[in-house]
């Protein structure tokens, strides 16, 4: 199993609890430990109830043979979560898309951006509409664009696919080539012929790229297929492909630099996070 110590952020709501079945799947190995963490207001009644809640959830996991414990903290969310990550050698953070006490901000607001920029941990995001009863990684979708950046999580995702006996689907979304609008109609080849030639070249490059990766993964015993799509709307195409193959997880690389940063903080990742009903596993990268 790739992950050894998993932090699950809970706030007492059913939405936040949707992270538990996936974290439970991740904790299939005997050495993996789950740490259930909650941040709340420093009021005695609230803190007592929250710690009792965490103890109950930890006991339920322990009854299934999963090493787990619960910790409750009072104070500001971001620094406490980061301190807990550091103090407990956490290697995966699991959060729901929202809850009543700030979990939503961890994903969609400034707290989320600061958290992900402040840690190199992979982050598993679970949306409110996710059906927790279907927590299994039968089919993992990995969008790629041919760059080393997008491939940075390929090794880790392939390990997950191997451990969970998942099918891994690689996806490249080809953006249609741009032709200058002032191109003269008299120039040969014609606009349409030139466009089609460029598009065909992009398809051939993507085909060769995907066939190479698929072959390498299959040689390592991982069931793999690939898809190619042509679209200007990358998030929508990723989500429609996830729906078509019934993906149980969408995984991709993120980092906090400008330019490539848009994979997470721009339109592509924002579209996925806002619209995907499926869990997403985000990997930080230092390229």
Coordinates of C-alpha atoms in Angstrom, one line a residue:
X1 CA 0.0 0.0 0.0
X2 CA 1.4 3.4 -0.9
X3 CA -0.1 5.4 2.0
X4 CA 1.0 4.6 5.6
X5 CA -0.6 7.4 7.6
X6 CA -3.8 9.1 6.4
X7 CA -5.4 12.2 7.9
X8 CA -9.2 12.4 7.6
X9 CA -10.8 15.8 8.3
X10 CA -14.2 15.4 10.0
X11 CA -16.6 18.0 11.3
X12 CA -19.5 15.8 12.5
X13 CA -21.5 16.0 9.3
X14 CA -22.6 13.3 7.0
X15 CA -20.9 15.1 4.1
X16 CA -17.5 15.0 5.8
X17 CA -18.0 11.3 6.7
X18 CA -18.2 10.5 3.0
X19 CA -14.3 10.5 3.1
X20 CA -14.4 7.5 5.5
X21 CA -15.2 4.7 3.1
X22 CA -12.5 5.7 0.7
X23 CA -10.0 6.2 3.6
X24 CA -11.0 2.8 4.8
X25 CA -10.3 1.3 1.4
X26 CA -6.9 3.0 1.4
X27 CA -6.2 1.5 4.8
X28 CA -6.4 -2.1 3.5
X29 CA -2.8 -2.8 4.5
X30 CA -2.1 -3.8 8.1
X31 CA 0.5 -1.0 8.6
X32 CA -1.7 1.8 7.4
X33 CA -3.1 4.1 10.1
X34 CA -6.0 6.6 10.0
X35 CA -6.0 9.8 12.0
X36 CA -9.4 11.4 12.3
X37 CA -9.1 15.1 13.0
X38 CA -11.6 17.8 13.8
X39 CA -11.1 21.5 14.4
X40 CA -13.9 23.3 16.4
X41 CA -14.6 26.3 18.6
X42 CA -13.1 26.1 22.1
X43 CA -16.4 25.7 23.9
X44 CA -16.5 22.8 26.5
X45 CA -19.8 21.3 25.3
X46 CA -18.7 21.4 21.7
X47 CA -15.3 20.0 22.3
X48 CA -16.6 17.2 24.5
X49 CA -19.1 16.1 22.0
X50 CA -16.7 16.3 19.1
X51 CA -14.0 14.2 20.8
X52 CA -16.7 11.7 21.7
X53 CA -17.8 11.6 18.1
X54 CA -14.2 11.0 16.9
X55 CA -13.7 8.2 19.5
X56 CA -16.9 6.5 18.2
X57 CA -15.8 6.7 14.6
X58 CA -12.3 5.5 15.5
X59 CA -13.8 2.6 17.4
X60 CA -15.9 1.6 14.4
X61 CA -12.8 1.5 12.2
X62 CA -10.9 -0.5 14.9
X63 CA -13.7 -3.0 15.0
X64 CA -12.9 -3.6 11.3
X65 CA -9.3 -4.2 12.0
X66 CA -8.1 -0.7 10.9
X67 CA -5.6 1.1 13.1
X68 CA -7.3 4.5 13.8
X69 CA -7.5 7.3 16.4
X70 CA -9.2 10.6 16.8
X71 CA -7.9 14.0 17.7
X72 CA -9.8 17.2 18.3
X73 CA -8.2 20.7 18.2
X74 CA -9.5 24.2 19.0
X75 CA -8.3 27.1 17.0
X76 CA -7.6 28.2 13.4
X77 CA -8.1 25.5 10.9
X78 CA -5.1 25.9 8.5
X79 CA -2.2 26.1 11.0
X80 CA -3.6 23.3 13.1
X81 CA -4.1 21.0 10.2
X82 CA -0.6 21.7 8.9
X83 CA 0.9 21.1 12.4
X84 CA -1.0 17.8 12.7
X85 CA 0.3 16.7 9.3
X86 CA 3.9 17.5 10.4
X87 CA 3.6 16.0 13.9
X88 CA 2.1 12.7 12.7
X89 CA 4.1 12.1 9.5
X90 CA 0.9 12.1 7.4
X91 CA 1.2 11.2 3.7
X92 CA -2.4 11.6 2.5
X93 CA -5.0 14.2 3.4
X94 CA -8.7 13.3 2.9
X95 CA -11.3 16.1 2.9
X96 CA -14.9 16.4 1.8
X97 CA -16.0 19.2 -0.4
X98 CA -17.9 21.0 2.3
X99 CA -19.4 20.7 5.7
X100 CA -21.1 23.1 8.2
X101 CA -17.9 24.2 9.9
X102 CA -15.4 25.0 7.2
X103 CA -14.6 21.9 5.3
X104 CA -16.0 23.4 2.2
X105 CA -13.5 26.3 2.5
X106 CA -10.7 23.7 2.7
X107 CA -11.6 22.7 -0.9
X108 CA -13.2 25.6 -2.7
X109 CA -12.0 28.7 -0.8
X110 CA -8.8 30.5 0.2
X111 CA -8.1 28.0 3.1
X112 CA -7.9 25.3 0.5
X113 CA -5.5 27.1 -1.7
X114 CA -3.3 28.0 1.2
X115 CA -3.4 24.4 2.5
X116 CA -2.5 22.8 -0.8
X117 CA 0.2 25.4 -1.4
X118 CA 1.6 24.8 2.1
X119 CA 1.9 21.0 1.9
X120 CA 3.4 18.6 -0.6
X121 CA 0.9 15.9 0.4
X122 CA -1.5 14.4 -2.1
X123 CA -5.0 15.4 -1.3
X124 CA -8.1 13.3 -1.8
X125 CA -11.3 15.3 -2.4
X126 CA -14.7 13.8 -1.9
X127 CA -17.8 15.7 -3.2
X128 CA -21.1 16.1 -1.4
X129 CA -23.0 14.1 -3.9
X130 CA -20.7 11.2 -3.8
X131 CA -22.3 7.8 -3.1
X132 CA -20.1 6.5 -0.3
X133 CA -21.6 3.0 -0.6
X134 CA -19.6 2.7 -3.9
X135 CA -16.2 3.3 -2.3
X136 CA -13.9 1.3 -4.5
X137 CA -11.3 2.0 -7.1
X138 CA -12.5 -0.2 -10.0
X139 CA -11.5 2.3 -12.7
X140 CA -9.0 5.2 -12.2
X141 CA -9.0 8.0 -14.8
X142 CA -5.7 9.8 -15.3
X143 CA -5.7 12.8 -17.6
X144 CA -2.4 13.6 -19.3
X145 CA -1.1 16.2 -21.7
X146 CA 2.2 14.7 -22.7
X147 CA 4.3 16.7 -20.3
X148 CA 6.6 15.4 -17.5
X149 CA 4.4 17.6 -15.2
X150 CA 1.2 15.7 -15.9
X151 CA 3.1 12.4 -15.7
X152 CA 4.6 13.1 -12.3
X153 CA 1.9 11.1 -10.5
X154 CA 1.9 8.2 -13.0
X155 CA 4.1 6.0 -10.8
X156 CA 2.0 6.6 -7.7
X157 CA -1.3 6.1 -9.5
X158 CA 0.0 2.9 -11.1
X159 CA 0.9 1.6 -7.6
X160 CA -2.6 2.3 -6.4
X161 CA -4.1 0.6 -9.5
X162 CA -1.9 -2.4 -8.9
X163 CA -2.7 -2.6 -5.2
X164 CA -6.5 -2.2 -5.7
X165 CA -6.5 -4.3 -8.9
X166 CA -8.0 -1.3 -10.7
X167 CA -8.3 -0.6 -14.3
X168 CA -6.3 2.5 -15.3
X169 CA -7.6 4.7 -18.1
X170 CA -5.2 7.3 -19.6
X171 CA -6.8 10.3 -21.3
X172 CA -5.4 12.9 -23.5
X173 CA -7.6 15.8 -24.5
X174 CA -6.3 17.3 -27.8
X175 CA -7.1 21.0 -28.1
X176 CA -7.9 21.9 -31.7
X177 CA -5.0 23.8 -33.4
X178 CA -5.3 27.5 -33.8
X179 CA -5.0 29.0 -37.3
X180 CA -4.3 32.8 -37.7
X181 CA -7.6 34.5 -38.6
X182 CA -5.8 36.7 -41.1
X183 CA -4.6 33.7 -43.2
X184 CA -5.3 34.5 -46.9
X185 CA -7.8 32.1 -48.6
X186 CA -5.4 32.0 -51.6
X187 CA -2.6 30.4 -49.6
X188 CA -2.1 26.7 -50.2
X189 CA -2.8 24.4 -48.5
X190 CA -6.2 25.8 -47.7
X191 CA -7.2 26.8 -44.1
X192 CA -9.2 23.6 -43.7
X193 CA -6.5 21.4 -45.2
X194 CA -3.9 23.0 -43.0
X195 CA -6.1 22.6 -39.9
X196 CA -6.8 19.0 -40.7
X197 CA -3.1 18.3 -41.2
X198 CA -2.1 19.9 -37.9
X199 CA -4.9 18.0 -36.1
X200 CA -3.9 14.7 -37.6
X201 CA -0.3 15.3 -36.5
X202 CA -1.5 16.0 -32.9
X203 CA -3.5 12.9 -33.0
X204 CA -0.6 10.8 -34.2
X205 CA 1.6 12.2 -31.5
X206 CA -1.0 11.5 -28.8
X207 CA -1.6 8.0 -30.1
X208 CA 2.1 7.2 -30.0
X209 CA 2.5 8.7 -26.5
X210 CA -0.5 6.8 -25.1
X211 CA 0.5 3.5 -26.7
X212 CA 3.9 3.8 -25.2
X213 CA 2.7 4.4 -21.7
X214 CA -0.1 1.8 -22.0
X215 CA 2.4 -0.8 -23.1
X216 CA 4.8 0.0 -20.2
X217 CA 1.9 -0.2 -17.7
X218 CA 0.6 -3.5 -19.1
X219 CA 4.1 -5.0 -18.9
X220 CA 3.9 -4.2 -15.2
X221 CA 0.7 -6.2 -14.8
X222 CA -1.7 -3.2 -14.7
X223 CA -4.9 -3.4 -16.7
X224 CA -4.7 -0.2 -18.9
X225 CA -6.6 1.4 -21.7
X226 CA -6.4 4.9 -23.2
X227 CA -8.7 7.4 -24.7
X228 CA -8.1 10.4 -27.0
X229 CA -10.6 13.2 -27.4
X230 CA -10.5 16.5 -29.3
X231 CA -12.1 19.4 -27.4
X232 CA -11.6 23.0 -26.4
X233 CA -13.3 22.3 -23.1
X234 CA -10.8 20.1 -21.2
X235 CA -12.7 19.9 -17.8
X236 CA -16.0 19.0 -19.5
X237 CA -14.3 16.3 -21.7
X238 CA -12.5 14.8 -18.7
X239 CA -15.8 14.7 -16.8
X240 CA -17.7 13.2 -19.7
X241 CA -15.0 10.5 -20.1
X242 CA -15.2 9.8 -16.4
X243 CA -19.0 9.3 -16.8
X244 CA -18.6 7.2 -19.9
X245 CA -16.1 4.7 -18.3
X246 CA -17.8 5.0 -14.8
X247 CA -14.5 6.1 -13.2
X248 CA -14.4 5.7 -9.5
X249 CA -11.5 8.2 -9.1
X250 CA -10.0 11.0 -11.1
X251 CA -6.3 11.7 -10.4
X252 CA -4.0 14.4 -11.7
X253 CA -0.9 16.4 -10.8
X254 CA -1.0 19.9 -9.3
X255 CA 1.6 22.5 -8.3
X256 CA 1.7 26.2 -7.2
X257 CA 3.7 27.9 -9.9
X258 CA 2.3 30.3 -12.5
X259 CA 1.4 29.0 -15.9
X260 CA 1.2 25.3 -15.4
X261 CA -0.5 26.2 -12.1
X262 CA -3.8 26.4 -14.0
X263 CA -4.0 22.6 -13.8
X264 CA -5.2 23.1 -10.3
X265 CA -5.9 26.8 -9.6
X266 CA -7.2 27.7 -13.1
X267 CA -10.1 26.7 -15.3
X268 CA -9.2 23.0 -15.7
X269 CA -9.0 21.9 -12.1
X270 CA -11.6 24.4 -11.0
X271 CA -14.0 22.9 -13.5
X272 CA -13.2 19.4 -12.2
X273 CA -13.5 20.3 -8.5
X274 CA -16.7 22.3 -9.0
X275 CA -18.5 19.9 -11.3
X276 CA -17.2 16.4 -10.7
X277 CA -19.4 14.1 -8.5
X278 CA -16.5 11.7 -8.3
X279 CA -13.6 11.6 -5.9
X280 CA -10.4 13.3 -7.0
X281 CA -6.8 12.6 -6.0
X282 CA -4.5 15.6 -6.4
X283 CA -0.7 15.1 -6.4
X284 CA 1.7 17.9 -5.7
X285 CA 4.7 18.2 -8.0
X286 CA 8.0 20.2 -7.8
X287 CA 8.8 20.4 -11.5

